[in-house]
Every structure is written in C-alpha cells, then in structure tokens.
Coordinates of C-alpha atoms in Angstrom, one line a residue:
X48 CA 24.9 -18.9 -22.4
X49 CA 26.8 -21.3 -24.0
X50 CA 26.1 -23.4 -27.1
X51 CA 24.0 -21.4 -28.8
X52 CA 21.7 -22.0 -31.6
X53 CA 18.9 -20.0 -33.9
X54 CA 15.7 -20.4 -33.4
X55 CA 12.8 -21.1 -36.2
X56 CA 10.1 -18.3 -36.1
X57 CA 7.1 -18.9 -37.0
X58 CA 4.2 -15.6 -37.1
X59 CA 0.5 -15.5 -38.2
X60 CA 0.8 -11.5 -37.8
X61 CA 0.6 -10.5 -41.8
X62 CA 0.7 -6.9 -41.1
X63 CA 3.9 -4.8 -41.2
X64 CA 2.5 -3.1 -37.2
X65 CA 5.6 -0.3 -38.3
X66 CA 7.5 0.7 -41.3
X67 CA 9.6 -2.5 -40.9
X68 CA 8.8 -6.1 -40.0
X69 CA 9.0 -7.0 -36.3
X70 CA 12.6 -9.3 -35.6
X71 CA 11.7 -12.1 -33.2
X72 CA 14.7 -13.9 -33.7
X73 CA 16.2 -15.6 -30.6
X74 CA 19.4 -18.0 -29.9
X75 CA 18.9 -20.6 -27.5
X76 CA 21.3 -23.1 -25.4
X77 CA 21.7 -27.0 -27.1
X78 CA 20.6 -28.3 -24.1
X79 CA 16.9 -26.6 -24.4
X80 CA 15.5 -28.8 -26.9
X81 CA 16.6 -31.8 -25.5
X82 CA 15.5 -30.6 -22.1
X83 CA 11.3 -30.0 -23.8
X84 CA 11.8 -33.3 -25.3
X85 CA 12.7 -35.5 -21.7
X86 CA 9.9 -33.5 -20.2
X87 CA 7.4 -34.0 -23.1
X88 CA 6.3 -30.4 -22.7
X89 CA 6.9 -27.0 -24.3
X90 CA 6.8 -23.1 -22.6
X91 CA 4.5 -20.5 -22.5
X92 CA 5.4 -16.6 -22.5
X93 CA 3.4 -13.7 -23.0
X94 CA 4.9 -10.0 -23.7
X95 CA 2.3 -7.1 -23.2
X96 CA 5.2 -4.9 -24.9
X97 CA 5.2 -7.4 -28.2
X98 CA 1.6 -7.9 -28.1
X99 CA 2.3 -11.6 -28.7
X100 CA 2.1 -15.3 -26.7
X101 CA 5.5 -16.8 -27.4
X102 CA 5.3 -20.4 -28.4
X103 CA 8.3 -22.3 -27.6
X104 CA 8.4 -25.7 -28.6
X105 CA 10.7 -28.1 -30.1
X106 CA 11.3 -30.9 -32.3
X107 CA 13.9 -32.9 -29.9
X108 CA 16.8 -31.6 -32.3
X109 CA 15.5 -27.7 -32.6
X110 CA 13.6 -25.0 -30.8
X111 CA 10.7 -23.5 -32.9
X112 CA 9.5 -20.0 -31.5
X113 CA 5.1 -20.0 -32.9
X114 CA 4.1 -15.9 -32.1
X115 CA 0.8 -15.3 -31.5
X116 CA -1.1 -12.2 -31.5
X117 CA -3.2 -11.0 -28.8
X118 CA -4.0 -7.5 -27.4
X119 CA -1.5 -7.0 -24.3
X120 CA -1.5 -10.5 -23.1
X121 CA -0.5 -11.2 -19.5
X122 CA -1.3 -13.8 -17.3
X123 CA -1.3 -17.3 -18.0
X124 CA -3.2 -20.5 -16.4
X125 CA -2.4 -23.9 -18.0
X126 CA -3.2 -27.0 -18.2
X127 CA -2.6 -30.1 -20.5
X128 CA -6.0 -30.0 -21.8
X129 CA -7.2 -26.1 -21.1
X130 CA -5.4 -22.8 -20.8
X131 CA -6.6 -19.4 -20.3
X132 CA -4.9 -16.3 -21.1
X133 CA -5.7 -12.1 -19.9
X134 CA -5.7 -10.0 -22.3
X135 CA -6.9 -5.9 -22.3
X136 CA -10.4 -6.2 -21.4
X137 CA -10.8 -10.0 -21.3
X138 CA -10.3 -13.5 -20.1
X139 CA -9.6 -16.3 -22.9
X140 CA -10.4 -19.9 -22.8
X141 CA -9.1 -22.3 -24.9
X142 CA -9.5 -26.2 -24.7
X143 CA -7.5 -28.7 -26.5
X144 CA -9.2 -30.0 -29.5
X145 CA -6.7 -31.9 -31.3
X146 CA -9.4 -33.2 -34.5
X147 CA -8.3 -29.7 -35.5
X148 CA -5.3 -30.6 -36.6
X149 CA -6.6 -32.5 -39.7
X150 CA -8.3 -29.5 -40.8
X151 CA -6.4 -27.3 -43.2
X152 CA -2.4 -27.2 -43.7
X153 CA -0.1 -26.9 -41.1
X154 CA 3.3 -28.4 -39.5
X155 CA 3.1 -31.7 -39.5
X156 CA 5.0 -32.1 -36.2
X157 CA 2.2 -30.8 -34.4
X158 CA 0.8 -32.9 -31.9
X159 CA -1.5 -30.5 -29.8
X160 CA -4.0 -28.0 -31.2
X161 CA -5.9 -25.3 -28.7
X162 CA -9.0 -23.5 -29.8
X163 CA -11.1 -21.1 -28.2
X164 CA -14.1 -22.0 -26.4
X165 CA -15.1 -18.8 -24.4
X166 CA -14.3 -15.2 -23.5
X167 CA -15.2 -13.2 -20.9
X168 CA -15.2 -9.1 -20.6
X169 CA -13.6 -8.0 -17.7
X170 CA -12.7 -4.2 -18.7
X171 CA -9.5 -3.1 -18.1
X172 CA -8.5 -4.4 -14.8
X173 CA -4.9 -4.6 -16.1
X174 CA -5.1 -8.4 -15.2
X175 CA -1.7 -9.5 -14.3
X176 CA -1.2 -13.5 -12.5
X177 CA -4.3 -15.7 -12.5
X178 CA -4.8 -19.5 -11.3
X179 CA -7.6 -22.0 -11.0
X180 CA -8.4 -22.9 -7.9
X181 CA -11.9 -23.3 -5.4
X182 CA -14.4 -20.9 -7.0
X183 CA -13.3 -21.1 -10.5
X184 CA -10.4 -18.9 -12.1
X185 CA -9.0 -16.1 -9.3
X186 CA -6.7 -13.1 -11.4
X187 CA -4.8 -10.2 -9.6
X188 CA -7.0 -7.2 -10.4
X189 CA -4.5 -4.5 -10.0
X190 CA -6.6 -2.1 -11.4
X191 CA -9.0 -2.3 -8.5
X192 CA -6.1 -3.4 -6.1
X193 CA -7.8 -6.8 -5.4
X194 CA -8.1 -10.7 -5.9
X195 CA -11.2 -11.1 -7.6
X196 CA -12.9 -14.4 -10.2
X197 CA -15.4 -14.1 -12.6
X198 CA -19.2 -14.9 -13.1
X199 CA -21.6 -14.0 -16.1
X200 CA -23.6 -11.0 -14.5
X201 CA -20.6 -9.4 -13.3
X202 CA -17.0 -7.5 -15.1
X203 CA -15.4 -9.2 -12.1
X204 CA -16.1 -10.8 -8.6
X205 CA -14.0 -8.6 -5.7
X206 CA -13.0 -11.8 -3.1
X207 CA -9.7 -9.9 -1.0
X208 CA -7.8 -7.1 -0.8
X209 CA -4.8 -5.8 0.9
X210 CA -5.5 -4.7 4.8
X211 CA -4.0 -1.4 3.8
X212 CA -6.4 -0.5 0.6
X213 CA -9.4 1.1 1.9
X214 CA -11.8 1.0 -1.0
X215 CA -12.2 -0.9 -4.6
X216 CA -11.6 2.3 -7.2
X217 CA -10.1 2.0 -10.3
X218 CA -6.4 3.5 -9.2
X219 CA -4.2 1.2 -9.1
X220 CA -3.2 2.4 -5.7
X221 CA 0.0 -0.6 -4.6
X222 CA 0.7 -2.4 -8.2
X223 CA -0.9 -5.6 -6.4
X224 CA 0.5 -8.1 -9.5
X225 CA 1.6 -11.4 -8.6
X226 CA -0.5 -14.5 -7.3
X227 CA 0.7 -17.9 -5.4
X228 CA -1.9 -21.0 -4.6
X229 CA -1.4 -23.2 -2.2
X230 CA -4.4 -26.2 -1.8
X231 CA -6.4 -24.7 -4.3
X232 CA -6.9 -21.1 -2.1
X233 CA -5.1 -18.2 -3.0
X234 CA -1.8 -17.8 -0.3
X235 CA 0.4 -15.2 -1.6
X236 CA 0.4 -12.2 -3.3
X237 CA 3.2 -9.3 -4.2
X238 CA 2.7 -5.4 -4.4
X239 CA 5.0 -2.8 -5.2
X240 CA 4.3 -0.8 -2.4
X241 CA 1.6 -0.3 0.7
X242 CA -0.2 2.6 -0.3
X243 CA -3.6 3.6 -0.2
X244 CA -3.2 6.5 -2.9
X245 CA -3.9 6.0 -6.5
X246 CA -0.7 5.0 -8.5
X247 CA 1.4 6.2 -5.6
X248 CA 3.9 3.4 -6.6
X249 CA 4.8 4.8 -10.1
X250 CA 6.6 7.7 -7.4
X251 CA 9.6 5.3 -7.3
X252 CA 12.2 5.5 -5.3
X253 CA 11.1 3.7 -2.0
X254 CA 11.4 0.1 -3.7
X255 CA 8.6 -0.4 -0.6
X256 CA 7.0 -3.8 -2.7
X257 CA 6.0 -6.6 -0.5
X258 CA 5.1 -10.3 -0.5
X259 CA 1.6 -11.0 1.2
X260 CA -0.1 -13.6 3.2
X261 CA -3.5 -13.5 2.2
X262 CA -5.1 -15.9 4.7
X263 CA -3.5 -13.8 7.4
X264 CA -3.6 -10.7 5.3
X265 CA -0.3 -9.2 6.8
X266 CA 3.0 -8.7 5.0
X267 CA 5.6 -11.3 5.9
X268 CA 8.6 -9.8 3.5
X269 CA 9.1 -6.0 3.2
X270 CA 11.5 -3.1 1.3
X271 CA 10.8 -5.3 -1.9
X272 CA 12.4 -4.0 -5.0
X273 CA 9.4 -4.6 -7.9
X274 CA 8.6 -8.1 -7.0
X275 CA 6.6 -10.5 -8.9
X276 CA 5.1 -13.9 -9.8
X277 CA 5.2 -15.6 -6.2
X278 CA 4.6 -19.3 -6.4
X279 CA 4.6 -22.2 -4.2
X280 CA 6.8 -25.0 -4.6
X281 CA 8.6 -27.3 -2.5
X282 CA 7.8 -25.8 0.7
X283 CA 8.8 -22.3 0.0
X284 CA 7.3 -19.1 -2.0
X285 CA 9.3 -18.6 -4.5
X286 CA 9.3 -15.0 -6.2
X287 CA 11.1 -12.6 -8.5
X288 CA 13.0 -9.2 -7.1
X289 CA 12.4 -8.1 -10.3
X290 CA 14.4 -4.6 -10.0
X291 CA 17.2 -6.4 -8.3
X292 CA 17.0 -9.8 -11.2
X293 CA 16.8 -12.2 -8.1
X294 CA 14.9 -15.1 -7.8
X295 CA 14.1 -15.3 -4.0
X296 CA 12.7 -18.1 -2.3
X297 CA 10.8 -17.0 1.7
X298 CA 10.0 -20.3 4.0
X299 CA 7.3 -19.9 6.4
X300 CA 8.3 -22.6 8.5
X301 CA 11.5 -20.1 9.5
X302 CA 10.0 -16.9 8.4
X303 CA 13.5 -16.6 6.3
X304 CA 14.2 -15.8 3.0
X305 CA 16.9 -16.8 0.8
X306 CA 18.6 -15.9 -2.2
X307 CA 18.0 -18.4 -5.2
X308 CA 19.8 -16.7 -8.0
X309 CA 20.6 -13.6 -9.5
X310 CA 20.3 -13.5 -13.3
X311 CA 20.5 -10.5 -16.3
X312 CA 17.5 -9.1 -16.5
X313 CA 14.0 -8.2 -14.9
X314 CA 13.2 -11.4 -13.6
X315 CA 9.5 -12.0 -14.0
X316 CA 7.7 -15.3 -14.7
X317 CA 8.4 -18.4 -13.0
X318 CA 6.8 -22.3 -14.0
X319 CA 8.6 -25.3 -12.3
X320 CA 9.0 -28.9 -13.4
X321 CA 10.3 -30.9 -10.2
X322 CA 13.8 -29.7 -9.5
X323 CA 13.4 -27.1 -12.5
X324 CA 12.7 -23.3 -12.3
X325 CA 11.8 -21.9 -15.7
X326 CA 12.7 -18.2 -15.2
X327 CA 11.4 -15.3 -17.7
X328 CA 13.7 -12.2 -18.6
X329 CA 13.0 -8.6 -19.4
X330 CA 15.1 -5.8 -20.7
X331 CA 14.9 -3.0 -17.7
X332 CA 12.8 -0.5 -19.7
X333 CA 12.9 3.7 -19.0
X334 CA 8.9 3.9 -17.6
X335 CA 7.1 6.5 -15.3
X336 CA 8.8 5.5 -12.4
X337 CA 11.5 7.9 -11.3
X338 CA 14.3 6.1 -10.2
X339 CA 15.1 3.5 -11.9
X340 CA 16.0 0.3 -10.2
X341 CA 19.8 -1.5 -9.3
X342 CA 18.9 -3.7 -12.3
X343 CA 19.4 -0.8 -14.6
X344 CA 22.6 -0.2 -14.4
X345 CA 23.7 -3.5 -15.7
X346 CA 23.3 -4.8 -18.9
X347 CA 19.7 -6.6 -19.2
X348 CA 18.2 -9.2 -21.6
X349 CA 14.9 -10.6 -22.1
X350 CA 14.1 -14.3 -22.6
X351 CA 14.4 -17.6 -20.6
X352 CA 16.4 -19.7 -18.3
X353 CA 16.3 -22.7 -16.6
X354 CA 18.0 -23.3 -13.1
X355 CA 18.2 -26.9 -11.5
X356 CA 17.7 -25.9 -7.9
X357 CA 19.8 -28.8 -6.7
X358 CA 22.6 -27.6 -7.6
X359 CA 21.8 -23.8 -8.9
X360 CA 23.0 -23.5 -12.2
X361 CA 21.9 -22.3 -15.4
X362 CA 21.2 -26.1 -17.6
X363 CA 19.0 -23.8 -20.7
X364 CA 18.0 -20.8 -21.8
X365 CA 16.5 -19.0 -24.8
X366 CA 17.2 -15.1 -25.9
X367 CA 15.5 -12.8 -27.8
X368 CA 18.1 -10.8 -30.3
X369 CA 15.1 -8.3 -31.7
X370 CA 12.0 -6.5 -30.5
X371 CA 10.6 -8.4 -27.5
X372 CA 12.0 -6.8 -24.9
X373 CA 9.6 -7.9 -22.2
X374 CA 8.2 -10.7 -21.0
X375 CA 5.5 -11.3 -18.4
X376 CA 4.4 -14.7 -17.8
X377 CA 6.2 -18.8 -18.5
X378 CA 4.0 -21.4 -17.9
X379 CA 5.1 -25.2 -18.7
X380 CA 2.5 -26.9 -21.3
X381 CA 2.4 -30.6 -19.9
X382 CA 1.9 -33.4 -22.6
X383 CA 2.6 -31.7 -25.7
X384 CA 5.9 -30.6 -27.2
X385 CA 4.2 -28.9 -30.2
X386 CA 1.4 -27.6 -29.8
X387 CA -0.4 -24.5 -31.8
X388 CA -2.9 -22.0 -30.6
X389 CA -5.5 -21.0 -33.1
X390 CA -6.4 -17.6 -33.4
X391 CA -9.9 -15.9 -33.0
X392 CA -9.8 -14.7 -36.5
X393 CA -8.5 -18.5 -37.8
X394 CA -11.4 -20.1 -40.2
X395 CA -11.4 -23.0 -38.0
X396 CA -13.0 -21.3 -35.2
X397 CA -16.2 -21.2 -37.8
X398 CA -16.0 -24.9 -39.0
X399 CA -14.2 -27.3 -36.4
X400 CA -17.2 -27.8 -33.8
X401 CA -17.4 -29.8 -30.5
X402 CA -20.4 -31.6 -28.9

C-alpha cells in the first residue's frame, strides 16, 4: 500500500487479557477516509482470534479503529438501522437508537449509536455467515453441517443441507461456512470438502472445498482450496479461495469462473458498494489441518482492501501492525460514518429505553 497513515484506536476492553496490553494499531491508505466519507458509510470486521468487532470509521480526514469485545464474533448481517452479529453460543441484535448518544460522554463526532435489543441462544453451532432473508435470519450452522434460522422454542431451525451429509450431528463433517442470497432465498453456499465423516476436512491435504447451489443442491465449482464468504453481486457469485488469497467470481449464465484478484493474505470477508469489493485479510495461521495451503508460503497480512472491479486495482486498504491476525467477516454500514456499538455490560443498556 501506498500512502500510508496511523490509525486512532479506540478500546472499551479495561483488562490487560495477558501480561501485556493487546496492540491493535493499524496503517491505512490516504485514500480510505476519503473513500468512507463519499460513500457516507463505515466497515464492519469481526476477528474470532481477537475476540473483537473492528469498528472502522472515519472523520473525512482520518480513520478511527472503535474495538469491541465480544466472545468469538463471526458473522455479520447489517443494515442502516439493525445489525446482528454470532457470537459463541448466541445471536445478537442491535437496532439503532441514536437518543443514546446524548446520554453520558463520548466522541462528539458520532452520528450513529446501536444498542442491543435481543439475544438468542443457539449453543455452539460455530455460526459462521448469516443473512436476512424470507423466514427471518438464515446462519451457516457448520456445526450441524446445515442452513438453519431461529425461533423461540428452538436452539436452531435445520432448513437444508448438503446432498452429501446424511444426518444433522454435531461433527462438523465438510466445514459448510459461507452463505450467498439471491431474492431473499438462500443460493449459495461454500464447504471445504464433501465428506460425510465428522471433521474429515481438518485431514487437509485434498483442498476438495466447493461452492453450492442450494436450490439445486449440487456442486457447480469443485477442488476448492478453503473457500469462503460467497456473495451475489452483479450477476455473478463472488467468493474467496481463501488458501490460494483469490477473490473468484463463478457466472451461472456460462457455468465459468474467473479470477478477480489475487491479494496477501487469507482472503475471507467480502461487502460491495456498486463497483467496490471490500475484501478482508488474514494472516495464514499453523491450525490442525496438515498441509498447509499455497497461501502459506508467501508472506500474509490481515486487514482490508478495496478493489474497483472496473478496472481491478487496489484504490484503499487498512492493516493491522499488532495482534489481530484474523479476520472473518466486512460488512458496509450504510448511513453512518461513525457510528458506536454499545456494549452488553455499558450502563446505558439499563437506562436508555425504547417504546
């Protein structure tokens, strides 16, 4: 990256979690601010390995990282007025509530405050992508190797599975992860591998992953390398080849799948704005699985970019220098350039009310 600047950070977390504090510092391109500012929104991340939502948002002149603590968030769902975010063992809802920003002291260039409204218990499904869409809020289960949404008398509603999983048991069996809508209706899906066998993908070595059609419920791109976060845009699926850090785009019109960029690090998290991709980064980590994949043997970083698919380059990005190595989700907060989460353990949750 070019240009580069230091970001503000900004932390509610007032416990040392080791023997020293936690570095989140990041750098980030001159264009990125300017970029947040033109599309009067900020970005979303969440990192399981931090234990923290990453809050990037900016002032027009600076970018201003807000961490947020939550127990091995994952998957996002946004919108300008609501967002929902999995955690370990439960679904959060927030909704916007912005009379909470004249309640206590805080940055005055805030102009979007969400607070929690509801949480759900799932158990450990090891929720990874979830979306609204017809029937409420769908999530990948990959625990239980299936789609599923959520009701009151129930951890989880099971709604589809892959052809090849041959009962719902808590195994893991194909690292089912990623989820693309298309008209409201779940259309995609990603898997590392086909296998009916509990955690047979953390074997390694095959790079066997898939992308799904889940109205058809057949595999329509094989001999995947880790893939993740499918998502429809523009006529295509786009989706991360995480283990290869490719950005690949599959039309169904042609049944042919293209090459949209190739980037340093685990690419994992995608969120579009019109011609833009945002584009999350991970450090390729040393985990269970045996071989480890082409990704590794290059030099990896975690954070963001931001590719103009007109003309494929790089116009932003944003990387972390310290301890977040990984990063899950991005999702693109419409309508508000600074916004703040409240906490569950904030005093607002007990005095700011809504009816």
């Amino acid at each position: 990256m070019t240009d580069v600047r230091t970001a503000d950070v900004r932390t509610d977390d007032t416990a040392a979690e080791t023997q020293r504090e936690p570095d989140f510092s990041s750098s980030y391109t001159g264009s990125l601010p300017i970029l947040l500012r033109a599309l009067a929104s900020s970005v979303l991340m969440t990192s399981y390995q931090s234990s923290r939502v990453l809050v990037v948002r900016s002032d027009g002149d600076r970018i201003d990282t807000d961490l947020k603590v939550f127990p091995r968030p994952m998957g996002l769902a946004v919108r300008p007025d609501r967002l929902v975010l999995g955690i370990w063992a439960q679904v959060l809802d927030y909704r916007r509530n912005d009379a909470a920003l004249e309640v206590g002291v805080g940055d005055p260039l805030r102009d979007a405050c969400f607070m929690p409204r509801a949480s759900h218990v799932s158990g450990m499904i090891n929720i990874h992508d979830i979306a609204w869409g017809r029937g409420g809020l769908w999530a990948v289960n990959s625990m239980f190797s299936c789609l599923c949404t959520f009701g009151p008398d129930a951890s989880f509603v099971p709604r589809w599975q892959p052809h090849f999983i041959s009962e719902l048991v808590p195994e893991d069996r194909c690292h089912l992860n990623g989820l693309a809508m298309r008209d409201e209706l779940p259309a995609y899906v990603t898997t590392f591998c086909r296998s009916d066998r509990a955690n047979a993908w953390r074997e390694g070595g095959a790079f066997d992953g898939t992308l799904m059609d889940v109205a058809e419920n057949r595999i329509v791109v094989g001999d995947l390398c880790m893939p993740h976060s499918p998502r429809w845009h523009r006529g295509e699926v786009y989706f991360c080849e995480s283990g290869r850090g490719l950005v690949r785009a599959w039309n169904p019109d042609t049944g042919t799948c293209r090459t949209v960029v190739e980037l340093p690090g685990f690419t994992r998290g995608l969120a579009f704005a019109g011609p833009l991709m945002f584009v999350g980064l991970s450090q390729a980590r040393v985990s269970r699985i045996m071989q480890p994949p082409p990704i590794a043997e290059h030099e990896t970083e975690s954070g963001l970019r931001v590719i103009d698919l007109d003309t494929g380059e790089v116009v932003a990005g944003l990387r972390f220098e310290g301890d977040v190595a990984q990063i899950y989700d991005v999702a693109l907060l419409p309508g508000s350039r600074y916004p703040e989460i409240v906490e569950w353990d904030d005093e607002r949750v007990g005095n700011v009310y809504r009816f």
